[in-house]
Amino acid sequence: MPPRKREQAPSTSTPAVTSTPQVSRSSTSSKKTSSSAQQIVDGIWKNYVNKTPQRVKLLDAFMAFLAVVGALQFVYCVIVGNFPFNAFLAGFSSTVGQFVLTASLRMQTNPENREEFKSISDERAFADFIFGSMLLHFFCVNFIN
Amino acid sequence: MDALFQGDAAKNTRTLLRAIILLTIAGAAISSRLFSVIRFESIIHEFDPWFNFRATKYLVQHGFEPFWNWFDDRTWHPLGRVTGGTLYPGLMVTSGVIYHFLRLISLPVDIRNICVLLAPAFSGLTAYATYLLTSEMSTSPSAGLLAAAFMGITPGYISRSVAGSYDNEAIAIFLLVYTFYLWIKAVKEGSVMWGALAALFYGYMVSAWGGYVFITNLLPLHAFVLICMGRYSARLYVSYTTWYAIGTLASMQIPFVGFLPIRSSEHMSALGVFGLLQIVGFVEYVRLQLPSKQFQTLLRSLVLLIFLVSFGGLVLLTVSGVIAPWTGRFYSLWDTGYAKIHIPIIASVSEHQPTAWPAFFFDLNLLIWLFPAGVYLCFRTLKDEHVFIVIYAVLSSYFAGVMVRLMLTLTPVVCVAAAMALSQILDIYLLAESPSEELQTLSSAEAAKAAAGTSLLSDGLRSTTKPIVGIYSYMSKATVVVCSTIYLLIFVAHCTWVTSNAYSSPSVVLASKMPDGSQHIIDDYREAYYWLRQNTPQNAKVMAWWDYGYQIGGMADRPTLVDNNTWNNTHIATVGKAMSSREEVSYPIMRQHEVDYVLVVFGGLIGYSGDDINKFLWMVRIAEGIWPDEVKERDFFTPRGEYRVDDEATPTMKNSLMYKMSYYNFNALFPAGQAQDRVRGSKLPAQGPELSTIEEAFTSENWIIRIYKVKDLDNFGRDHSNAVAFEKGHKKKKAAKRRGPRSLRLE
């Protein structure tokens, strides 16, 4: 369990701090936070890999893909310039919009959020997702000219 | 009877009653807007609707695609107007669709009648949308119906939606309320579908009215306040991001809006909250994975840092000019003195003035004092949707205080809040039952026990033997209910009276009462416009002040120089300069712009105060903004600072084209030396003005509209004033025979 691990980390380092002289306190404390930050990230990652269901991981992969595509478009726009600005906007906002719609689907189908979305079943969430995506892509295709 | 109100039957009965009530409300909303059609005739009223009507006719005649790419060469004469890209097409397309639908069911209705009756029809829908919105706010079954009834007949909304007022607001208020309803629904359920529908109707709203900016700032503010209150939830994320992603794309499809949602300051709050929600959503997700105090504060500060950095970036981008700053029209809402100093054309519109107190009571009657109570009630049961009402109330109250026309956006929230307050009162006083006998005996027994335990006071006071005090008696209930019923009846009477007397007069025909009470109609506008339509060539350009541009284009069907769409301030200033200068100055201007006719409105004969002499100072101010050396406002005032038209008028005033056109030949109507201007209430100079470069072409029956024809160049190449003097037989004096100083002929 990651929380327990986090609680252990300071407790192991506290004796070291008390034993070392007062002067080096700042350097050790900064080292401590950096190491704990890394531990935190590690913990999150491990937790994620272990606990997330396969279907949600698929959604996450899709979201990561969308983020990469969006970032690529943006970098291209910065390098080359934004001459057909509507085309850039259509492409970029389609990735952004699809990203947030997928995130919404992920939230709605997450069992932890059950009490938030009482009226929405998983199938309903998926149908909503399709409805939203259709609208989004209609507008994007219309806007790209 | 009992069978009707119990069990399943009760549900059906209630549904039936609700449907009947809503239909009745829609009927009341429609019929209270028909005063002007019944009294006068079915015509388009104000100035702006004439353009909308003309555009709708174009759409119906030529189809959708030509309308979308319409270049109108009959307005802003030398320039023309790219109409497809400079208007909100929602209104025209809506009535075009209705027109074709009615044809489809073989009910061919004239497009004019559809345009005239569009606003009443949509007011019925607005009442229904208000019902839906209020039903989301309150659990009380009566709140929605009360709000619908209020919205149906309140004068604050009727003023902009009487039959014949074919303006953008006619459908925009319905779309505004319905978008808010869909948004509340989306926030409550956290559903993508409701969010996407809200975005769709937001897109429709964008296509209909420039007031969509209000929605783009209100919804983000709602989301932001919810985040700040610590009420972030996954539902908020889902609804807001769906709305923003789809709604922004939808709004960018309108050519008039274009890239504004990315580039202008008005839309930046929506983008900012969108970014903030991503961060907050991510942080919340991580926090759920790793609950820890230290980590939480770390992330909190991270969120704050990112927020500040992006806000700073936004400010930087605005200062450096990548993002357009506030437009003047919008900025003048914050800095109320801005328009008057910098943009006289905004300040010159009478709707852009601050609202006086009586206007609130006049337009909203009892709603205005129930409104704060309703907002207070929202605070008591503060759910997500009540936060919205509170924000909406605060913001729109401010805006309605700054500008008269924004009373319109205040009205829906006033109706909702007032209905919540009133339904609360009625629920308490109608439904509160006195506690049952057992409870009473039980509590009295307890009281007796307590009394016995402590002292012997219990015999003395009635309230201690009968501890149930309060509103349970029929008397108190009846008092309150009868009072509120009376208030409601007075409200209905007030609304009908206001609608009938204040808001149902078409500005095209002027109605006045004869001494015997019969109605006398002054129809000079249409008389003059039809004269123009029938007696001038198809392409004769008409120069008039911009107020009349749309009406000339719509009724007279002649090209104009400027019109009510004030997109080119310099061009308007040109017309202002031509009107406020001497003839010698304005004649070249008119020649350069190929003006054939000049039209002025003059109310001096019958006391019509909205004429061009009263608007003259605005022409001068607008012209002075562009040519400060040639037109000076100071020159039009007497040394004592008075604006006069009589003997003491300044020479600049007397020589201005506007003065000459207005008072030309006016002396001839009166006995010598007794010409009287009934608007300014002053006696005119004995010697009337004389015109040399233009000649009178038409003057309407009551002298309201005067049309002048611009003369051609003189055949002999003389100066016009000389030519006129020659025609009149003013011989050159002997002295003039002397050789004057001559200049060298150059060719």
Short mmCIF file of N, CA, C and O in Angstrom, two decimals, chain A residues 2-3 6 33 40 44 47-48 51-52 82 85-86 89-90 93 96-97 99-101 103-104 106-108 112-113 116-117 119-120 124 128-129 131-132 135-136 139-140 142-143, chain B residues 188-194 196-197 200 232-239 241-242 245-246 249-250 252-253 258-259 262-263 274 278 281 285-286 288-292 294-295 298:
data_model
loop_
_atom_site.label_atom_id
_atom_site.label_comp_id
_atom_site.label_asym_id
_atom_site.label_seq_id
_atom_site.Cartn_x
_atom_site.Cartn_y
_atom_site.Cartn_z
N PRO A 2 0.67 2.07 -0.97
CA PRO A 2 1.51 3.27 -1.10
C PRO A 2 1.42 4.22 0.07
O PRO A 2 2.44 4.78 0.44
N PRO A 3 0.26 4.47 0.66
CA PRO A 3 0.25 5.43 1.77
C PRO A 3 1.17 4.99 2.90
O PRO A 3 1.88 5.82 3.47
N ARG A 6 4.62 5.76 2.16
CA ARG A 6 4.96 7.17 2.31
C ARG A 6 5.16 7.52 3.77
O ARG A 6 5.98 8.36 4.11
N THR A 33 12.90 15.71 0.37
CA THR A 33 11.69 15.96 -0.42
C THR A 33 11.84 15.40 -1.83
O THR A 33 10.91 14.85 -2.38
N ILE A 40 6.88 9.17 -4.42
CA ILE A 40 5.46 9.41 -4.67
C ILE A 40 5.10 9.03 -6.09
O ILE A 40 4.14 8.29 -6.35
N ILE A 44 2.57 6.24 -7.29
CA ILE A 44 1.41 6.47 -8.14
C ILE A 44 1.44 5.51 -9.33
O ILE A 44 0.44 4.87 -9.66
N ASN A 47 0.73 1.97 -8.27
CA ASN A 47 -0.68 1.91 -7.91
C ASN A 47 -1.56 1.86 -9.16
O ASN A 47 -2.49 1.06 -9.27
N TYR A 48 -1.20 2.73 -10.10
CA TYR A 48 -1.96 2.82 -11.35
C TYR A 48 -1.92 1.50 -12.10
O TYR A 48 -2.95 0.97 -12.53
N LYS A 51 -3.88 -1.24 -10.03
CA LYS A 51 -5.30 -1.14 -9.68
C LYS A 51 -6.22 -0.83 -10.85
O LYS A 51 -7.42 -1.12 -10.79
N THR A 52 -5.70 -0.22 -11.93
CA THR A 52 -6.59 0.23 -12.99
C THR A 52 -7.05 -0.94 -13.84
O THR A 52 -6.24 -1.78 -14.23
N ASN A 82 0.86 29.82 -38.57
CA ASN A 82 -0.54 29.38 -38.50
C ASN A 82 -1.34 29.90 -39.67
O ASN A 82 -2.42 30.42 -39.50
N PHE A 85 -5.49 29.38 -40.31
CA PHE A 85 -5.70 29.32 -38.86
C PHE A 85 -6.89 28.45 -38.51
O PHE A 85 -6.88 27.74 -37.51
N ASN A 86 -7.93 28.47 -39.40
CA ASN A 86 -9.10 27.65 -39.08
C ASN A 86 -8.74 26.17 -39.12
O ASN A 86 -9.22 25.39 -38.30
N LEU A 89 -6.97 25.38 -35.92
CA LEU A 89 -7.91 25.36 -34.80
C LEU A 89 -8.78 24.11 -34.84
O LEU A 89 -9.02 23.48 -33.82
N ALA A 90 -9.24 23.76 -36.05
CA ALA A 90 -10.11 22.59 -36.15
C ALA A 90 -9.37 21.35 -35.70
O ALA A 90 -9.88 20.56 -34.89
N SER A 93 -8.43 21.68 -31.85
CA SER A 93 -9.56 21.59 -30.91
C SER A 93 -10.25 20.24 -31.02
O SER A 93 -10.92 19.84 -30.08
N VAL A 96 -8.29 18.32 -28.52
CA VAL A 96 -8.61 18.76 -27.16
C VAL A 96 -10.01 18.29 -26.77
O VAL A 96 -10.23 17.74 -25.68
N GLY A 97 -10.96 18.50 -27.70
CA GLY A 97 -12.33 18.11 -27.39
C GLY A 97 -12.46 16.61 -27.18
O GLY A 97 -13.12 16.16 -26.23
N PHE A 99 -10.16 14.69 -26.20
CA PHE A 99 -9.50 14.38 -24.94
C PHE A 99 -10.44 14.57 -23.76
O PHE A 99 -10.59 13.68 -22.92
N VAL A 100 -11.11 15.72 -23.74
CA VAL A 100 -11.97 15.96 -22.57
C VAL A 100 -13.19 15.05 -22.60
O VAL A 100 -13.66 14.62 -21.54
N LEU A 101 -13.67 14.71 -23.79
CA LEU A 101 -14.81 13.79 -23.84
C LEU A 101 -14.40 12.41 -23.33
O LEU A 101 -15.15 11.76 -22.59
N ALA A 103 -11.97 11.84 -21.24
CA ALA A 103 -11.80 11.98 -19.80
C ALA A 103 -13.16 11.92 -19.10
O ALA A 103 -13.29 11.32 -18.03
N SER A 104 -14.16 12.54 -19.72
CA SER A 104 -15.50 12.49 -19.13
C SER A 104 -16.01 11.07 -19.07
O SER A 104 -16.56 10.62 -18.06
N ARG A 106 -14.24 8.43 -18.95
CA ARG A 106 -13.46 7.72 -17.94
C ARG A 106 -14.00 8.01 -16.55
O ARG A 106 -14.11 7.12 -15.71
N MET A 107 -14.32 9.27 -16.31
CA MET A 107 -14.87 9.61 -14.99
C MET A 107 -16.21 8.95 -14.77
O MET A 107 -16.51 8.45 -13.68
N GLN A 108 -17.04 8.96 -15.81
CA GLN A 108 -18.39 8.44 -15.62
C GLN A 108 -18.41 6.95 -15.42
O GLN A 108 -19.25 6.42 -14.71
N GLU A 112 -15.51 4.31 -8.80
CA GLU A 112 -15.35 5.15 -7.60
C GLU A 112 -16.28 6.35 -7.64
O GLU A 112 -16.61 6.92 -6.61
N ASN A 113 -16.67 6.74 -8.84
CA ASN A 113 -17.53 7.92 -8.95
C ASN A 113 -19.01 7.55 -9.01
O ASN A 113 -19.82 8.33 -9.47
N GLU A 116 -21.50 9.95 -7.66
CA GLU A 116 -21.60 11.23 -8.36
C GLU A 116 -22.61 11.14 -9.52
O GLU A 116 -23.40 12.03 -9.74
N PHE A 117 -22.50 10.03 -10.25
CA PHE A 117 -23.33 9.90 -11.45
C PHE A 117 -24.36 8.81 -11.22
O PHE A 117 -24.24 7.69 -11.71
N SER A 119 -27.48 8.72 -12.11
CA SER A 119 -28.46 8.47 -13.17
C SER A 119 -27.83 7.93 -14.44
O SER A 119 -28.52 7.68 -15.41
N ILE A 120 -26.51 7.75 -14.43
CA ILE A 120 -25.85 7.40 -15.69
C ILE A 120 -25.21 6.04 -15.58
O ILE A 120 -24.25 5.84 -14.83
N ARG A 124 -25.08 4.19 -20.94
CA ARG A 124 -25.54 5.55 -21.21
C ARG A 124 -24.34 6.47 -21.38
O ARG A 124 -24.31 7.32 -22.28
N ASP A 128 -23.60 8.67 -24.64
CA ASP A 128 -23.36 10.11 -24.55
C ASP A 128 -22.05 10.49 -25.20
O ASP A 128 -21.94 11.49 -25.91
N PHE A 129 -21.03 9.67 -24.92
CA PHE A 129 -19.71 9.92 -25.47
C PHE A 129 -19.77 9.92 -27.00
O PHE A 129 -19.20 10.81 -27.65
N PHE A 131 -22.41 10.50 -28.84
CA PHE A 131 -23.18 11.69 -29.26
C PHE A 131 -22.30 12.93 -29.26
O PHE A 131 -22.23 13.67 -30.26
N GLY A 132 -21.57 13.13 -28.14
CA GLY A 132 -20.69 14.30 -28.05
C GLY A 132 -19.62 14.28 -29.12
O GLY A 132 -19.33 15.30 -29.76
N LEU A 135 -21.00 15.22 -32.58
CA LEU A 135 -21.19 16.67 -32.70
C LEU A 135 -19.86 17.36 -32.90
O LEU A 135 -19.69 18.20 -33.80
N LEU A 136 -18.89 17.00 -32.07
CA LEU A 136 -17.57 17.63 -32.12
C LEU A 136 -16.98 17.48 -33.51
O LEU A 136 -16.47 18.44 -34.10
N PHE A 139 -18.65 19.60 -36.21
CA PHE A 139 -18.21 21.00 -36.21
C PHE A 139 -16.78 21.12 -36.70
O PHE A 139 -16.43 22.07 -37.41
N CYS A 140 -15.92 20.17 -36.34
CA CYS A 140 -14.52 20.25 -36.78
C CYS A 140 -14.42 20.13 -38.29
O CYS A 140 -13.72 20.91 -38.94
N ASN A 142 -16.69 20.75 -40.42
CA ASN A 142 -17.27 21.95 -41.02
C ASN A 142 -16.30 23.12 -40.94
O ASN A 142 -16.24 23.95 -41.84
N PHE A 143 -15.56 23.18 -39.86
CA PHE A 143 -14.71 24.35 -39.63
C PHE A 143 -13.41 24.27 -40.42
O PHE A 143 -12.82 25.27 -40.77
N LYS B 188 -26.13 19.22 -12.87
CA LYS B 188 -26.76 18.35 -11.88
C LYS B 188 -26.48 16.88 -12.16
O LYS B 188 -26.20 16.11 -11.25
N GLU B 189 -26.60 16.51 -13.43
CA GLU B 189 -26.47 15.09 -13.73
C GLU B 189 -25.06 14.71 -14.13
O GLU B 189 -24.71 13.53 -14.11
N GLY B 190 -24.27 15.68 -14.54
CA GLY B 190 -22.92 15.37 -15.00
C GLY B 190 -22.92 14.54 -16.25
O GLY B 190 -22.13 13.61 -16.40
N SER B 191 -23.84 14.88 -17.16
CA SER B 191 -23.97 14.05 -18.34
C SER B 191 -23.42 14.77 -19.56
O SER B 191 -23.59 15.98 -19.73
N VAL B 192 -22.74 14.00 -20.41
CA VAL B 192 -22.19 14.58 -21.64
C VAL B 192 -23.32 15.04 -22.54
O VAL B 192 -23.22 16.06 -23.21
N MET B 193 -24.42 14.29 -22.53
CA MET B 193 -25.50 14.62 -23.45
C MET B 193 -26.06 16.02 -23.16
O MET B 193 -26.20 16.84 -24.06
N TRP B 194 -26.35 16.29 -21.87
CA TRP B 194 -26.91 17.60 -21.55
C TRP B 194 -25.89 18.69 -21.84
O TRP B 194 -26.23 19.78 -22.31
N ALA B 196 -23.61 18.62 -24.16
CA ALA B 196 -23.54 18.81 -25.60
C ALA B 196 -24.77 19.56 -26.10
O ALA B 196 -24.67 20.42 -26.99
N LEU B 197 -25.94 19.26 -25.51
CA LEU B 197 -27.15 19.99 -25.91
C LEU B 197 -27.03 21.46 -25.52
O LEU B 197 -27.41 22.35 -26.29
N LEU B 200 -25.01 23.01 -28.06
CA LEU B 200 -25.75 23.22 -29.31
C LEU B 200 -26.62 24.46 -29.22
O LEU B 200 -26.62 25.31 -30.11
N TYR B 232 -15.85 21.35 -6.31
CA TYR B 232 -15.48 20.67 -7.55
C TYR B 232 -15.96 19.23 -7.50
O TYR B 232 -15.86 18.56 -6.47
N SER B 233 -16.52 18.77 -8.61
CA SER B 233 -16.93 17.37 -8.68
C SER B 233 -16.70 16.90 -10.11
O SER B 233 -16.51 17.71 -11.02
N ALA B 234 -16.71 15.62 -10.28
CA ALA B 234 -16.53 15.08 -11.63
C ALA B 234 -17.65 15.54 -12.54
O ALA B 234 -17.46 15.72 -13.74
N ARG B 235 -18.84 15.76 -11.94
CA ARG B 235 -19.96 16.23 -12.75
C ARG B 235 -19.65 17.59 -13.38
O ARG B 235 -19.92 17.83 -14.55
N LEU B 236 -19.04 18.46 -12.55
CA LEU B 236 -18.70 19.79 -13.06
C LEU B 236 -17.70 19.68 -14.21
O LEU B 236 -17.84 20.34 -15.24
N TYR B 237 -16.71 18.82 -14.01
CA TYR B 237 -15.72 18.66 -15.07
C TYR B 237 -16.39 18.21 -16.36
O TYR B 237 -16.18 18.79 -17.42
N VAL B 238 -17.20 17.17 -16.26
CA VAL B 238 -17.83 16.62 -17.46
C VAL B 238 -18.67 17.68 -18.15
O VAL B 238 -18.53 17.94 -19.36
N SER B 239 -19.54 18.36 -17.39
CA SER B 239 -20.47 19.29 -18.05
C SER B 239 -19.72 20.49 -18.62
O SER B 239 -19.96 20.89 -19.75
N THR B 241 -16.44 20.94 -19.45
CA THR B 241 -15.52 20.73 -20.58
C THR B 241 -16.28 20.33 -21.84
O THR B 241 -15.91 20.75 -22.93
N THR B 242 -17.34 19.55 -21.68
CA THR B 242 -18.14 19.23 -22.86
C THR B 242 -18.72 20.48 -23.47
O THR B 242 -18.65 20.71 -24.68
N ALA B 245 -15.82 22.63 -25.08
CA ALA B 245 -15.19 22.09 -26.29
C ALA B 245 -16.13 22.18 -27.48
O ALA B 245 -15.76 22.64 -28.56
N ILE B 246 -17.37 21.74 -27.28
CA ILE B 246 -18.30 21.75 -28.41
C ILE B 246 -18.85 23.15 -28.67
O ILE B 246 -18.95 23.59 -29.81
N LEU B 249 -16.41 25.51 -30.53
CA LEU B 249 -16.35 25.17 -31.95
C LEU B 249 -17.63 25.61 -32.65
O LEU B 249 -17.59 26.15 -33.76
N ALA B 250 -18.77 25.37 -31.99
CA ALA B 250 -20.04 25.75 -32.62
C ALA B 250 -20.10 27.25 -32.82
O ALA B 250 -20.55 27.73 -33.86
N MET B 252 -17.70 29.28 -33.31
CA MET B 252 -16.78 29.77 -34.33
C MET B 252 -17.30 29.52 -35.75
O MET B 252 -16.71 30.01 -36.71
N GLN B 253 -18.38 28.78 -35.89
CA GLN B 253 -18.92 28.55 -37.23
C GLN B 253 -19.62 29.79 -37.78
O GLN B 253 -19.84 29.88 -38.99
N GLY B 258 -16.33 34.26 -35.92
CA GLY B 258 -15.02 33.87 -36.43
C GLY B 258 -14.07 33.40 -35.36
O GLY B 258 -14.40 32.55 -34.54
N PHE B 259 -12.89 34.00 -35.30
CA PHE B 259 -11.88 33.56 -34.35
C PHE B 259 -11.97 34.31 -33.02
O PHE B 259 -11.07 34.18 -32.19
N ILE B 262 -11.11 32.80 -29.61
CA ILE B 262 -9.71 32.54 -29.28
C ILE B 262 -8.99 33.85 -28.99
O ILE B 262 -8.07 33.89 -28.19
N ARG B 263 -9.41 34.91 -29.65
CA ARG B 263 -8.57 36.09 -29.71
C ARG B 263 -9.03 37.26 -28.87
O ARG B 263 -8.29 38.22 -28.73
N PHE B 274 -11.55 26.62 -18.39
CA PHE B 274 -11.34 25.32 -19.03
C PHE B 274 -9.98 24.74 -18.63
O PHE B 274 -9.87 23.59 -18.19
N GLN B 278 -8.97 21.46 -16.04
CA GLN B 278 -8.09 20.33 -16.36
C GLN B 278 -7.13 20.08 -15.20
O GLN B 278 -6.94 18.94 -14.75
N GLY B 281 -8.97 18.85 -12.13
CA GLY B 281 -9.38 17.46 -12.34
C GLY B 281 -8.23 16.51 -12.16
O GLY B 281 -8.35 15.48 -11.47
N TYR B 285 -7.68 13.75 -9.14
CA TYR B 285 -7.46 12.35 -9.45
C TYR B 285 -6.26 11.82 -8.67
O TYR B 285 -6.33 10.78 -8.03
N VAL B 286 -5.18 12.59 -8.69
CA VAL B 286 -3.98 12.15 -7.99
C VAL B 286 -4.22 12.10 -6.48
O VAL B 286 -3.78 11.20 -5.79
N LEU B 288 -6.91 11.43 -4.97
CA LEU B 288 -7.65 10.23 -4.59
C LEU B 288 -6.73 9.03 -4.51
O LEU B 288 -6.95 8.12 -3.72
N GLN B 289 -5.70 9.03 -5.35
CA GLN B 289 -4.78 7.91 -5.33
C GLN B 289 -3.93 7.94 -4.08
O GLN B 289 -3.63 6.90 -3.50
N LEU B 290 -3.51 9.11 -3.65
CA LEU B 290 -2.56 9.22 -2.55
C LEU B 290 -3.05 10.22 -1.53
O LEU B 290 -2.71 11.39 -1.60
N PRO B 291 -3.86 9.81 -0.60
CA PRO B 291 -4.33 10.80 0.39
C PRO B 291 -3.24 11.13 1.40
O PRO B 291 -2.77 10.27 2.10
N SER B 292 -2.83 12.37 1.41
CA SER B 292 -1.82 12.80 2.37
C SER B 292 -1.84 14.30 2.51
O SER B 292 -1.97 15.01 1.52
N GLN B 294 0.51 16.48 3.38
CA GLN B 294 1.64 17.22 2.81
C GLN B 294 1.51 17.33 1.30
O GLN B 294 1.66 18.39 0.70
N PHE B 295 1.16 16.19 0.71
CA PHE B 295 1.06 16.12 -0.73
C PHE B 295 -0.04 17.04 -1.24
O PHE B 295 0.10 17.72 -2.25
N LEU B 298 1.10 20.53 -1.30
CA LEU B 298 2.00 20.68 -2.42
C LEU B 298 1.22 20.92 -3.70
O LEU B 298 1.47 21.86 -4.46
#
